[in-house]
Amino acid sequence: MNVVEKLSGWRTGRRDCIAALAALGWAAGTHAAGNARAPVILVVGDSLSAEYGLARGSGWVELLRQRLAQDKIEATVVNASISGDTTSGGRARLAALLKAHQPTHVIIELGGNDALRGLPLKNTQDNLAWMTQRAQDAGARVLLLGMQVPPNYGGDYGRRFAQIFQDVARETKAALVPFFLQGVADGPDAARLFQADRIHPNAQAQPMMLDNVLPQLKKLLR
């Protein structure tokens, strides 16, 4: 074999090797993409998310499952909400929930009961920040659902309570719904959207609550 033939053979073998490596890389990429994990959305909340006083399957979290399915978004929704829970309770439960469900997204809907019980605002903020950071450290994207208190709590307290969620979202770079009950608690006909206790939204309000959450959640799912 002369030098020209040797060079020609080397070039041909090199092209074949490159082609094989490229094909292998493409196949690996396709395999990885095909096995991309579907989102797991963990909701950690209180009675507003735990279907308190509602027929099972009519709360906003269940409506979220249905809406995502309708929109052809494959996702698992885990509702870990407990009626009466506070940010301290959520903080105590979070590590086990993250380990058990390994969520890609965490929705934190807590804080309302802290206000109802008159708990220190600093504790509420510290707990929300800790939960957000812990979820982010576990690889999840976090959406905070902000709350507000009724006017009878006083203007100053109300502003400081609402600011907690803004501050935590800014400091942790988490997504935020400024007021989870917008259009429900502050609407012109709010009374018709609440149960007899005037604390918990009724079934009619649940789609409105979902509509407050979904735009921000979908941004995180992209």
PDB file of C-alpha atoms in Angstrom, residues 111 115 121 124-125 128 144-150 154-170 176-180:
ATOM      1  CA  GLY A 111     -48.887  32.154  56.944  1.00  0.00           C
ATOM      2  CA  ALA A 115     -51.643  35.912  61.690  1.00  0.00           C
ATOM      3  CA  LEU A 121     -44.092  38.340  62.149  1.00  0.00           C
ATOM      4  CA  THR A 124     -43.336  33.765  60.052  1.00  0.00           C
ATOM      5  CA  GLN A 125     -40.788  35.387  57.763  1.00  0.00           C
ATOM      6  CA  LEU A 128     -41.042  30.977  55.027  1.00  0.00           C
ATOM      7  CA  LEU A 144     -44.968  31.539  47.341  1.00  0.00           C
ATOM      8  CA  LEU A 145     -48.658  32.343  47.729  1.00  0.00           C
ATOM      9  CA  GLY A 146     -48.929  35.656  49.529  1.00  0.00           C
ATOM     10  CA  MET A 147     -51.666  36.371  52.023  1.00  0.00           C
ATOM     11  CA  GLN A 148     -53.253  39.466  53.527  1.00  0.00           C
ATOM     12  CA  VAL A 149     -55.182  39.992  56.733  1.00  0.00           C
ATOM     13  CA  PRO A 150     -58.594  41.673  57.167  1.00  0.00           C
ATOM     14  CA  GLY A 154     -54.941  47.447  61.575  1.00  0.00           C
ATOM     15  CA  GLY A 155     -53.306  49.081  58.595  1.00  0.00           C
ATOM     16  CA  ASP A 156     -49.733  48.894  59.864  1.00  0.00           C
ATOM     17  CA  TYR A 157     -49.916  45.215  60.802  1.00  0.00           C
ATOM     18  CA  GLY A 158     -51.608  44.400  57.508  1.00  0.00           C
ATOM     19  CA  ARG A 159     -48.897  46.104  55.490  1.00  0.00           C
ATOM     20  CA  ARG A 160     -46.091  44.446  57.433  1.00  0.00           C
ATOM     21  CA  PHE A 161     -47.706  41.018  57.125  1.00  0.00           C
ATOM     22  CA  ALA A 162     -48.188  41.336  53.356  1.00  0.00           C
ATOM     23  CA  GLN A 163     -44.610  42.584  53.013  1.00  0.00           C
ATOM     24  CA  ILE A 164     -43.263  39.346  54.477  1.00  0.00           C
ATOM     25  CA  PHE A 165     -44.042  37.443  51.297  1.00  0.00           C
ATOM     26  CA  GLN A 166     -42.570  40.168  49.100  1.00  0.00           C
ATOM     27  CA  ASP A 167     -39.359  40.193  51.135  1.00  0.00           C
ATOM     28  CA  VAL A 168     -38.928  36.413  51.162  1.00  0.00           C
ATOM     29  CA  ALA A 169     -39.544  36.187  47.422  1.00  0.00           C
ATOM     30  CA  ARG A 170     -37.024  38.935  46.725  1.00  0.00           C
ATOM     31  CA  LEU A 176     -44.686  35.035  44.072  1.00  0.00           C
ATOM     32  CA  VAL A 177     -48.441  35.417  43.869  1.00  0.00           C
ATOM     33  CA  PRO A 178     -48.824  38.657  45.881  1.00  0.00           C
ATOM     34  CA  PHE A 179     -52.316  37.836  47.145  1.00  0.00           C
ATOM     35  CA  PHE A 180     -53.640  34.291  46.837  1.00  0.00           C
TER      36      PHE A 180
END
